[in-house]
Every structure is written in C-alpha cells, then in structure tokens.
Amino acid sequence: MSLQAPKDMTTERAAADFDIKKLEWLWAGGEDAYNLLNFSYNFIKNDPELVVQPPRNFLEMSRPEAREFAMGQIYRTTQLSKDKALNLTKQQIDSIVWATNIYSETFSMRFFVHASLFRNAVNMLGNKNQQDKWNTKIENLEVIGCFAMTELGHSSALRDIETTATYDIATDEFVLESPTVTSSKWWIGMAGQTATHTVAIAQTIIHGKNVGLNWFIVQLRSQTDGSLMPNVVAGDIGQKVGHLGLDNGWIQFHRNRIPRKNMLSRWVSLDRHGNFSPPPNPAVMYATLIPERLSLVLVTTQLISQAIVIATRYGVVRRQGAKNEQIMDYQSHYVKLVPAISFMYMVKTAQKDLDEQFSILTAGGNMDPATYLNYMGEMHAMAACFKGLTGWYSSEILEDCRRACGGHAYSSYNAIGSIIGDWGVMTTGGGDNVVLLQQAARHLLFRLEQKLKFNQYPKFSFKSPTQYINYAEEYLGNTKWNVSDVSQCLGNFSVVEGALCTILVKRLNSIQKNLESGMTHNDVLLESVRVAEMHCAVFLFSTNAAAYHKSTADPALDKGVLSIMNRLTVLWGLHILYKYSDQGFKEGFLSPEQIKDIEYIYFDYCKSLRSQVIGLTDGFGYPDFIIKAPIAKYDGDIYQAYFDSILQAPGSVDIPPYHEKYIKPLTNQLK
C-alpha cells in the first residue's frame, strides 16, 4: 500500500481537466499575487522565528510555548523592514505577514485583534484627530491593542453591558468602572498578557444620565515594563480548546480615569461643559462588528480549506474494501467532500464583492455619514447571515473531514483536531449564529414589507444581496416550478436563481403573515434562521453565476479554469436546491418528484467531479509545511511521513520516567 499511494496521487493529479497552476492563480488573486505568495512561503519556510523547524512539531507545543512563539512571529514580522540585508519591499513584507497568517491561525487571530479589530474601531468610530494620533502607533506596534466588548455576563447583547464610563466635569475625565463580577470584560484576545491599550465599550453617564453606549481608548499596561496601569486589573483566562497561542483575558476597571478626548468621537461629541451630541443612529456604535464577521470569510478560506486538502489527499491514497478501492470512490466520501470544495471556491469569489461593499463603509476612515447609514443595514445583514452560514456549514465540513480520515484524524500530528479546536470559536465569537441569522431575517422581512406595502426599495451603488426582493410580486406569482426535467436547466443559471429567489420570497412572505397573525419572532425563530441561511447561500450562487457564466465571465480567464468554476457553480446551485428543498416544498413550489430528481442529480453531479478533487484542492496552493499533516503529503507518500512524525515525537521509544515508580513494582513482583 505504501508504494501504491504515491502512484495513486500522481494518477489523480493527472486527471484534472484544467491547468492546476492557473487555478492556483485564480485562488491567489492573479499570477502576480500567486508568485508573491510563493516567494513568501519560501521565505518563511526556513525562518525559525516564523515557522517551527523539525524535529519540533508545531502541533505539539504547550500553551506557554505557543504564546511565546506567536509573539515572536509578530516581533519578527515587525523587524523585516529594519533588516536592510533582506532588501524587502513593503509589498513583500505584507505578503510574508499574510503567509505567516495562513501558516498559523494563532498568529492570524493575535495579529487580527490588533491590526483589524482595534484599528477598525479607531478608524470607524474615531474622529480625524484621533485617527491621526493613533494610526501610526498602531501601524508600528508602539501600542498593542485589543477589543474589549464582551463581558462575563454579557456577550454580544450589547444593550445589557454593565461597564460604565461616568463623565467627571470637574476634572474633564471619564471614570471607568466594572461594578459587578459579571461586568468583567471577558474573552478579550491579547488582554491576558500582551495588550497595552484597548478600545472598551461602556454605558456612558453624563450629568447622572445614561446617554448610551460609547467606545473609549484605555491604557491597560505600561509600554515600558508591561505592568498593569493603576486601577486596571487584568489577567489570562487560561487553557482553551483552541488558539493556545492567543492570550485571551479578562479586564476590570476600578475608578480608572481617562481623558475626555479618549472617547471615540466620529459620530458623537462631548464638550468641556458636558454637552453631549448622540450618534445619528445608535446602531453605528456596533459597526465595528461588521468587519469582524466579514473576517470569517478569510478564516473560512484559509482554515477550512486546509482541512479539506487533508481529507481529500488521504481519501485518494487510502485503499480499503472488498476490492481495495480508494475510499474517495465511496459515495459517502465524495458527496460530502466535493460540495465542500465547491463551497470554498464560492466563498473565495464572493469575498471580492464583500470587500468592495465594505470599502463603502470604511472609505479609508473618511466615511460620508449619509452613505454610511444607508448601506450599514445592508452590510450588517449580509455579514450576520454570512457568519451564520459559513460558521455552521464549515463546522459540518470539519466533522466530515475528521470522519473521512478515520482514526488517523485523532492524531494531533495530522492537524484536523487542531483545526477543529481553532475553528470552534468562530461559531460563537462576534455574535451567536442563531441571533445573527435572526437579525438578518428581520432585515429581509423589513425589505419585503417596504416593497410589498409601499413599493419602496433603496438604490445602491453595488448589487445588493437583497436585490431579488425588488421583484417580490413577480416571484410570489410563481405557483410552481415549471421545470419538467431538472437536469436540463443546470447550466441555465438564471432559471436556477429564479427558483431559489422564488422560494426565498415565498418563505419570507409566509413568515411575515405569521407575525401579522399574532405569532412572535420567537415562534418563527427557527424558520427565520433557516431562511436567512438560504439567503446567504443564494448570494454565493448569484455572485459566482455572474462571475463564471460564459456570457458574463472575464474574457481573460483561462478556458479550463472557467469551465471548472462553472461546474462548481452548477454544483453549488444544486447543493442549495438539495439542502433547502424542504423550503420549496413547504410553499408548494417544488413537487415531491422534483425533490427526488434534485437528490439524484446532485449525487450524480458530485460523482462527475470526483476525478477532479486533487486538482481542485491543489488549486488552494498550500505547501506541505503549511498543511502540517503527514497524511496529506503532496507526493502521496503518506505512511512513511506519518511514521517519521511519530518517531520524532518526544519520548516515542523511551522508557517512561514513571516506570520505576509505577510499572516496575507491578511487573517485577515475583522477582
């Protein structure tokens, strides 16, 4: 079997119907981006401060080791521009940081807390003076920031936050207080050991009146010796299921004084005399959660895709069964993994659209208030349902990958367990998926009500994910899906999209009628969640259908790559019809026979793409040292590599240190 495995891998790779290298270019964002990323992979591979070098194993580090190594990675990346011998451009340095980000999810999360969450809060909520004061310090890591939102007793239900910031007009300062144990800021990344500063959200008290939630920049630790500032108490949360290298912590404030100017004031103002101007809409104070949720797109494409590579490569070289088949040939394998591969490419393409839409909100920190408020609801709903769908489906994919690798997935050395541990927080952090999907559903119901009752739908400078609601009357008029042979319409994206949008509008309309009849939002909670999930899945389909239909695709796109991406888009449309067929059946739009046909065609289409799985996962472009799992070796020689990893494990063939104390007294009794 060990000799057959590399042969199987070679055969699988040769079966690709497209140029794998050109698919790698598409995944990376173009040929130049691909070449830059591979330069960066080669740079970090042998750098002991960025990548753990053999015989040490990244997947075997203790919590203290992981913490130190992750901080060392951050320090190393900040020193690259200062090392003149390297002669690196800024573009190369940024790419090296990105490559390190892909290698280590802990580095990714730790760097993200500072460079994204902390910085975005300053840029989205701070005025120009505050941005000018802090951005350079953030860029150079003169300050290391964190994001203090959640509390021990309150997660993303921000209305119940207990931390207070009371304005003292006599001293022109805010006094921050954590009045109860449940008001302790909790799960705050980088707060445990590292952060010198934080942005903290607090109930704001002015002249004895609560004027709502605001964000404040607060120094936590000395930038010189790391000691806590007076009236700040903070510590580490301790051992977690994943992200061992990230120092999640807790924070308490006890009459901690900060200057008035530390209240982020892009949308609010407070003068020396305590005259306060509130934000134009309280929701703007929650806007920093949008980029946090959209960041899940990046985590999905870099973390879940690695697990898929591991399960796929193992699946084509592992043979088992009466005829010694490749286990990937079993329907139980390819029907799970092929749609997962499709999902990665669907998300990757949609990421570009989401980035463009989000740039409207950030505008380099110089947001137009009218534009911001007009688009924020749309982006909030999209970010919320995107996090919900990707969070849950990716968790499902990870479990499928674990099962697909059998017992070997239980070995830490094969990385699946580590990925599952790191991923778990994504389904809760930044907002519980049920709550977020319910919020997204409420936004969809609002849009539908505005359209049906008042014929109103806003104009956007981009194609909104809710655009289909503008045609709600037309979709509600579709009583049945007038398709007699489902297989004949697969390549016709407009027909599939029309069916999916019809189901969405009908389900939203039914939920709205239930609410109007007296049912509460809690009574329709699970229905709403499912519809919001489907809304996001359809957004992915629509985005990719526009990108990879022959009539609308970029003419410069390689024909082989266009063909495979078109097939993956067809599969994703089928996946939605298959997974959400119950929604169409509830509305009488899909018949039992059509649902049977959809299932048969879906399974058969997965089978038609079975031979492409190695080419498609090679398209992610990950070197072996990024993947880390010996059972996913690029050349297919997995068994020797796996055995070598075990032999390098500390104490693998040694007599255990407890032998004399516990084993020998038992086995040596007669002597």
JSON list of N, CA and C in Angstrom, two decimals, residues 511-550:
[
{"chain": "A", "resi": 511, "resn": "ILE", "atom": "N", "xyz": [-43.59, 33.85, 6.63]},
{"chain": "A", "resi": 511, "resn": "ILE", "atom": "CA", "xyz": [-43.17, 34.22, 7.99]},
{"chain": "A", "resi": 511, "resn": "ILE", "atom": "C", "xyz": [-43.79, 35.56, 8.38]},
{"chain": "A", "resi": 512, "resn": "GLN", "atom": "N", "xyz": [-43.80, 36.50, 7.44]},
{"chain": "A", "resi": 512, "resn": "GLN", "atom": "CA", "xyz": [-44.38, 37.82, 7.71]},
{"chain": "A", "resi": 512, "resn": "GLN", "atom": "C", "xyz": [-45.88, 37.70, 8.03]},
{"chain": "A", "resi": 513, "resn": "LYS", "atom": "N", "xyz": [-46.58, 36.85, 7.31]},
{"chain": "A", "resi": 513, "resn": "LYS", "atom": "CA", "xyz": [-48.01, 36.65, 7.57]},
{"chain": "A", "resi": 513, "resn": "LYS", "atom": "C", "xyz": [-48.23, 36.03, 8.94]},
{"chain": "A", "resi": 514, "resn": "ASN", "atom": "N", "xyz": [-47.36, 35.12, 9.33]},
{"chain": "A", "resi": 514, "resn": "ASN", "atom": "CA", "xyz": [-47.47, 34.52, 10.66]},
{"chain": "A", "resi": 514, "resn": "ASN", "atom": "C", "xyz": [-47.28, 35.56, 11.76]},
{"chain": "A", "resi": 515, "resn": "LEU", "atom": "N", "xyz": [-46.33, 36.46, 11.54]},
{"chain": "A", "resi": 515, "resn": "LEU", "atom": "CA", "xyz": [-46.10, 37.53, 12.51]},
{"chain": "A", "resi": 515, "resn": "LEU", "atom": "C", "xyz": [-47.30, 38.47, 12.58]},
{"chain": "A", "resi": 516, "resn": "GLU", "atom": "N", "xyz": [-47.88, 38.77, 11.44]},
{"chain": "A", "resi": 516, "resn": "GLU", "atom": "CA", "xyz": [-49.04, 39.65, 11.40]},
{"chain": "A", "resi": 516, "resn": "GLU", "atom": "C", "xyz": [-50.27, 39.02, 12.05]},
{"chain": "A", "resi": 517, "resn": "SER", "atom": "N", "xyz": [-50.29, 37.67, 12.07]},
{"chain": "A", "resi": 517, "resn": "SER", "atom": "CA", "xyz": [-51.43, 36.97, 12.66]},
{"chain": "A", "resi": 517, "resn": "SER", "atom": "C", "xyz": [-51.32, 36.86, 14.18]},
{"chain": "A", "resi": 518, "resn": "GLY", "atom": "N", "xyz": [-50.20, 37.32, 14.74]},
{"chain": "A", "resi": 518, "resn": "GLY", "atom": "CA", "xyz": [-50.05, 37.31, 16.19]},
{"chain": "A", "resi": 518, "resn": "GLY", "atom": "C", "xyz": [-48.91, 36.48, 16.72]},
{"chain": "A", "resi": 519, "resn": "MET", "atom": "N", "xyz": [-48.24, 35.73, 15.86]},
{"chain": "A", "resi": 519, "resn": "MET", "atom": "CA", "xyz": [-47.09, 34.95, 16.32]},
{"chain": "A", "resi": 519, "resn": "MET", "atom": "C", "xyz": [-45.94, 35.89, 16.64]},
{"chain": "A", "resi": 520, "resn": "THR", "atom": "N", "xyz": [-45.10, 35.49, 17.57]},
{"chain": "A", "resi": 520, "resn": "THR", "atom": "CA", "xyz": [-43.95, 36.30, 17.95]},
{"chain": "A", "resi": 520, "resn": "THR", "atom": "C", "xyz": [-42.74, 35.91, 17.12]},
{"chain": "A", "resi": 521, "resn": "HIS", "atom": "N", "xyz": [-41.69, 36.74, 17.18]},
{"chain": "A", "resi": 521, "resn": "HIS", "atom": "CA", "xyz": [-40.46, 36.40, 16.47]},
{"chain": "A", "resi": 521, "resn": "HIS", "atom": "C", "xyz": [-39.85, 35.12, 17.02]},
{"chain": "A", "resi": 522, "resn": "ASN", "atom": "N", "xyz": [-40.06, 34.85, 18.30]},
{"chain": "A", "resi": 522, "resn": "ASN", "atom": "CA", "xyz": [-39.55, 33.60, 18.87]},
{"chain": "A", "resi": 522, "resn": "ASN", "atom": "C", "xyz": [-40.31, 32.40, 18.32]},
{"chain": "A", "resi": 523, "resn": "ASP", "atom": "N", "xyz": [-41.60, 32.58, 18.01]},
{"chain": "A", "resi": 523, "resn": "ASP", "atom": "CA", "xyz": [-42.40, 31.49, 17.45]},
{"chain": "A", "resi": 523, "resn": "ASP", "atom": "C", "xyz": [-41.90, 31.09, 16.06]},
{"chain": "A", "resi": 524, "resn": "VAL", "atom": "N", "xyz": [-41.30, 32.03, 15.34]},
{"chain": "A", "resi": 524, "resn": "VAL", "atom": "CA", "xyz": [-40.83, 31.73, 13.98]},
{"chain": "A", "resi": 524, "resn": "VAL", "atom": "C", "xyz": [-39.30, 31.76, 13.92]},
{"chain": "A", "resi": 525, "resn": "LEU", "atom": "N", "xyz": [-38.66, 31.61, 15.07]},
{"chain": "A", "resi": 525, "resn": "LEU", "atom": "CA", "xyz": [-37.20, 31.76, 15.15]},
{"chain": "A", "resi": 525, "resn": "LEU", "atom": "C", "xyz": [-36.48, 30.79, 14.23]},
{"chain": "A", "resi": 526, "resn": "LEU", "atom": "N", "xyz": [-36.76, 29.50, 14.35]},
{"chain": "A", "resi": 526, "resn": "LEU", "atom": "CA", "xyz": [-36.02, 28.51, 13.57]},
{"chain": "A", "resi": 526, "resn": "LEU", "atom": "C", "xyz": [-36.32, 28.62, 12.07]},
{"chain": "A", "resi": 527, "resn": "GLU", "atom": "N", "xyz": [-37.55, 28.95, 11.74]},
{"chain": "A", "resi": 527, "resn": "GLU", "atom": "CA", "xyz": [-37.88, 29.19, 10.33]},
{"chain": "A", "resi": 527, "resn": "GLU", "atom": "C", "xyz": [-37.08, 30.38, 9.78]},
{"chain": "A", "resi": 528, "resn": "SER", "atom": "N", "xyz": [-37.02, 31.44, 10.57]},
{"chain": "A", "resi": 528, "resn": "SER", "atom": "CA", "xyz": [-36.29, 32.64, 10.15]},
{"chain": "A", "resi": 528, "resn": "SER", "atom": "C", "xyz": [-34.81, 32.36, 9.95]},
{"chain": "A", "resi": 529, "resn": "VAL", "atom": "N", "xyz": [-34.25, 31.60, 10.89]},
{"chain": "A", "resi": 529, "resn": "VAL", "atom": "CA", "xyz": [-32.83, 31.26, 10.81]},
{"chain": "A", "resi": 529, "resn": "VAL", "atom": "C", "xyz": [-32.54, 30.49, 9.53]},
{"chain": "A", "resi": 530, "resn": "ARG", "atom": "N", "xyz": [-33.39, 29.55, 9.21]},
{"chain": "A", "resi": 530, "resn": "ARG", "atom": "CA", "xyz": [-33.16, 28.73, 8.01]},
{"chain": "A", "resi": 530, "resn": "ARG", "atom": "C", "xyz": [-33.27, 29.55, 6.73]},
{"chain": "A", "resi": 531, "resn": "VAL", "atom": "N", "xyz": [-34.21, 30.46, 6.70]},
{"chain": "A", "resi": 531, "resn": "VAL", "atom": "CA", "xyz": [-34.37, 31.30, 5.51]},
{"chain": "A", "resi": 531, "resn": "VAL", "atom": "C", "xyz": [-33.18, 32.23, 5.35]},
{"chain": "A", "resi": 532, "resn": "ALA", "atom": "N", "xyz": [-32.69, 32.78, 6.47]},
{"chain": "A", "resi": 532, "resn": "ALA", "atom": "CA", "xyz": [-31.51, 33.66, 6.40]},
{"chain": "A", "resi": 532, "resn": "ALA", "atom": "C", "xyz": [-30.28, 32.89, 5.93]},
{"chain": "A", "resi": 533, "resn": "GLU", "atom": "N", "xyz": [-30.14, 31.66, 6.37]},
{"chain": "A", "resi": 533, "resn": "GLU", "atom": "CA", "xyz": [-29.05, 30.79, 5.89]},
{"chain": "A", "resi": 533, "resn": "GLU", "atom": "C", "xyz": [-29.14, 30.65, 4.37]},
{"chain": "A", "resi": 534, "resn": "MET", "atom": "N", "xyz": [-30.34, 30.31, 3.91]},
{"chain": "A", "resi": 534, "resn": "MET", "atom": "CA", "xyz": [-30.55, 30.10, 2.48]},
{"chain": "A", "resi": 534, "resn": "MET", "atom": "C", "xyz": [-30.27, 31.38, 1.70]},
{"chain": "A", "resi": 535, "resn": "HIS", "atom": "N", "xyz": [-30.67, 32.51, 2.24]},
{"chain": "A", "resi": 535, "resn": "HIS", "atom": "CA", "xyz": [-30.41, 33.81, 1.60]},
{"chain": "A", "resi": 535, "resn": "HIS", "atom": "C", "xyz": [-28.91, 33.97, 1.32]},
{"chain": "A", "resi": 536, "resn": "CYS", "atom": "N", "xyz": [-28.08, 33.63, 2.29]},
{"chain": "A", "resi": 536, "resn": "CYS", "atom": "CA", "xyz": [-26.64, 33.76, 2.10]},
{"chain": "A", "resi": 536, "resn": "CYS", "atom": "C", "xyz": [-26.13, 32.77, 1.06]},
{"chain": "A", "resi": 537, "resn": "ALA", "atom": "N", "xyz": [-26.64, 31.54, 1.11]},
{"chain": "A", "resi": 537, "resn": "ALA", "atom": "CA", "xyz": [-26.22, 30.52, 0.13]},
{"chain": "A", "resi": 537, "resn": "ALA", "atom": "C", "xyz": [-26.57, 30.96, -1.28]},
{"chain": "A", "resi": 538, "resn": "VAL", "atom": "N", "xyz": [-27.73, 31.60, -1.44]},
{"chain": "A", "resi": 538, "resn": "VAL", "atom": "CA", "xyz": [-28.15, 32.08, -2.76]},
{"chain": "A", "resi": 538, "resn": "VAL", "atom": "C", "xyz": [-27.28, 33.26, -3.20]},
{"chain": "A", "resi": 539, "resn": "PHE", "atom": "N", "xyz": [-26.90, 34.12, -2.25]},
{"chain": "A", "resi": 539, "resn": "PHE", "atom": "CA", "xyz": [-25.98, 35.21, -2.57]},
{"chain": "A", "resi": 539, "resn": "PHE", "atom": "C", "xyz": [-24.67, 34.65, -3.15]},
{"chain": "A", "resi": 540, "resn": "LEU", "atom": "N", "xyz": [-24.15, 33.59, -2.54]},
{"chain": "A", "resi": 540, "resn": "LEU", "atom": "CA", "xyz": [-22.93, 32.96, -3.06]},
{"chain": "A", "resi": 540, "resn": "LEU", "atom": "C", "xyz": [-23.15, 32.45, -4.47]},
{"chain": "A", "resi": 541, "resn": "PHE", "atom": "N", "xyz": [-24.30, 31.82, -4.70]},
{"chain": "A", "resi": 541, "resn": "PHE", "atom": "CA", "xyz": [-24.59, 31.30, -6.03]},
{"chain": "A", "resi": 541, "resn": "PHE", "atom": "C", "xyz": [-24.69, 32.43, -7.05]},
{"chain": "A", "resi": 542, "resn": "SER", "atom": "N", "xyz": [-25.43, 33.47, -6.72]},
{"chain": "A", "resi": 542, "resn": "SER", "atom": "CA", "xyz": [-25.62, 34.59, -7.66]},
{"chain": "A", "resi": 542, "resn": "SER", "atom": "C", "xyz": [-24.30, 35.25, -8.03]},
{"chain": "A", "resi": 543, "resn": "THR", "atom": "N", "xyz": [-23.44, 35.43, -7.01]},
{"chain": "A", "resi": 543, "resn": "THR", "atom": "CA", "xyz": [-22.15, 36.07, -7.25]},
{"chain": "A", "resi": 543, "resn": "THR", "atom": "C", "xyz": [-21.29, 35.24, -8.19]},
{"chain": "A", "resi": 544, "resn": "ASN", "atom": "N", "xyz": [-21.25, 33.94, -7.96]},
{"chain": "A", "resi": 544, "resn": "ASN", "atom": "CA", "xyz": [-20.43, 33.06, -8.79]},
{"chain": "A", "resi": 544, "resn": "ASN", "atom": "C", "xyz": [-21.05, 32.82, -10.16]},
{"chain": "A", "resi": 545, "resn": "ALA", "atom": "N", "xyz": [-22.38, 32.81, -10.22]},
{"chain": "A", "resi": 545, "resn": "ALA", "atom": "CA", "xyz": [-23.05, 32.66, -11.51]},
{"chain": "A", "resi": 545, "resn": "ALA", "atom": "C", "xyz": [-22.70, 33.83, -12.42]},
{"chain": "A", "resi": 546, "resn": "ALA", "atom": "N", "xyz": [-22.64, 35.03, -11.87]},
{"chain": "A", "resi": 546, "resn": "ALA", "atom": "CA", "xyz": [-22.27, 36.21, -12.67]},
{"chain": "A", "resi": 546, "resn": "ALA", "atom": "C", "xyz": [-20.80, 36.15, -13.07]},
{"chain": "A", "resi": 547, "resn": "ALA", "atom": "N", "xyz": [-19.95, 35.59, -12.20]},
{"chain": "A", "resi": 547, "resn": "ALA", "atom": "CA", "xyz": [-18.51, 35.57, -12.46]},
{"chain": "A", "resi": 547, "resn": "ALA", "atom": "C", "xyz": [-18.12, 34.48, -13.45]},
{"chain": "A", "resi": 548, "resn": "TYR", "atom": "N", "xyz": [-18.88, 33.37, -13.49]},
{"chain": "A", "resi": 548, "resn": "TYR", "atom": "CA", "xyz": [-18.41, 32.21, -14.25]},
{"chain": "A", "resi": 548, "resn": "TYR", "atom": "C", "xyz": [-19.39, 31.69, -15.29]},
{"chain": "A", "resi": 549, "resn": "HIS", "atom": "N", "xyz": [-20.41, 32.48, -15.60]},
{"chain": "A", "resi": 549, "resn": "HIS", "atom": "CA", "xyz": [-21.23, 32.13, -16.77]},
{"chain": "A", "resi": 549, "resn": "HIS", "atom": "C", "xyz": [-20.47, 32.58, -18.00]},
{"chain": "A", "resi": 550, "resn": "LYS", "atom": "N", "xyz": [-20.52, 31.80, -19.03]},
{"chain": "A", "resi": 550, "resn": "LYS", "atom": "CA", "xyz": [-19.71, 32.09, -20.23]},
{"chain": "A", "resi": 550, "resn": "LYS", "atom": "C", "xyz": [-20.01, 33.46, -20.82]}
]
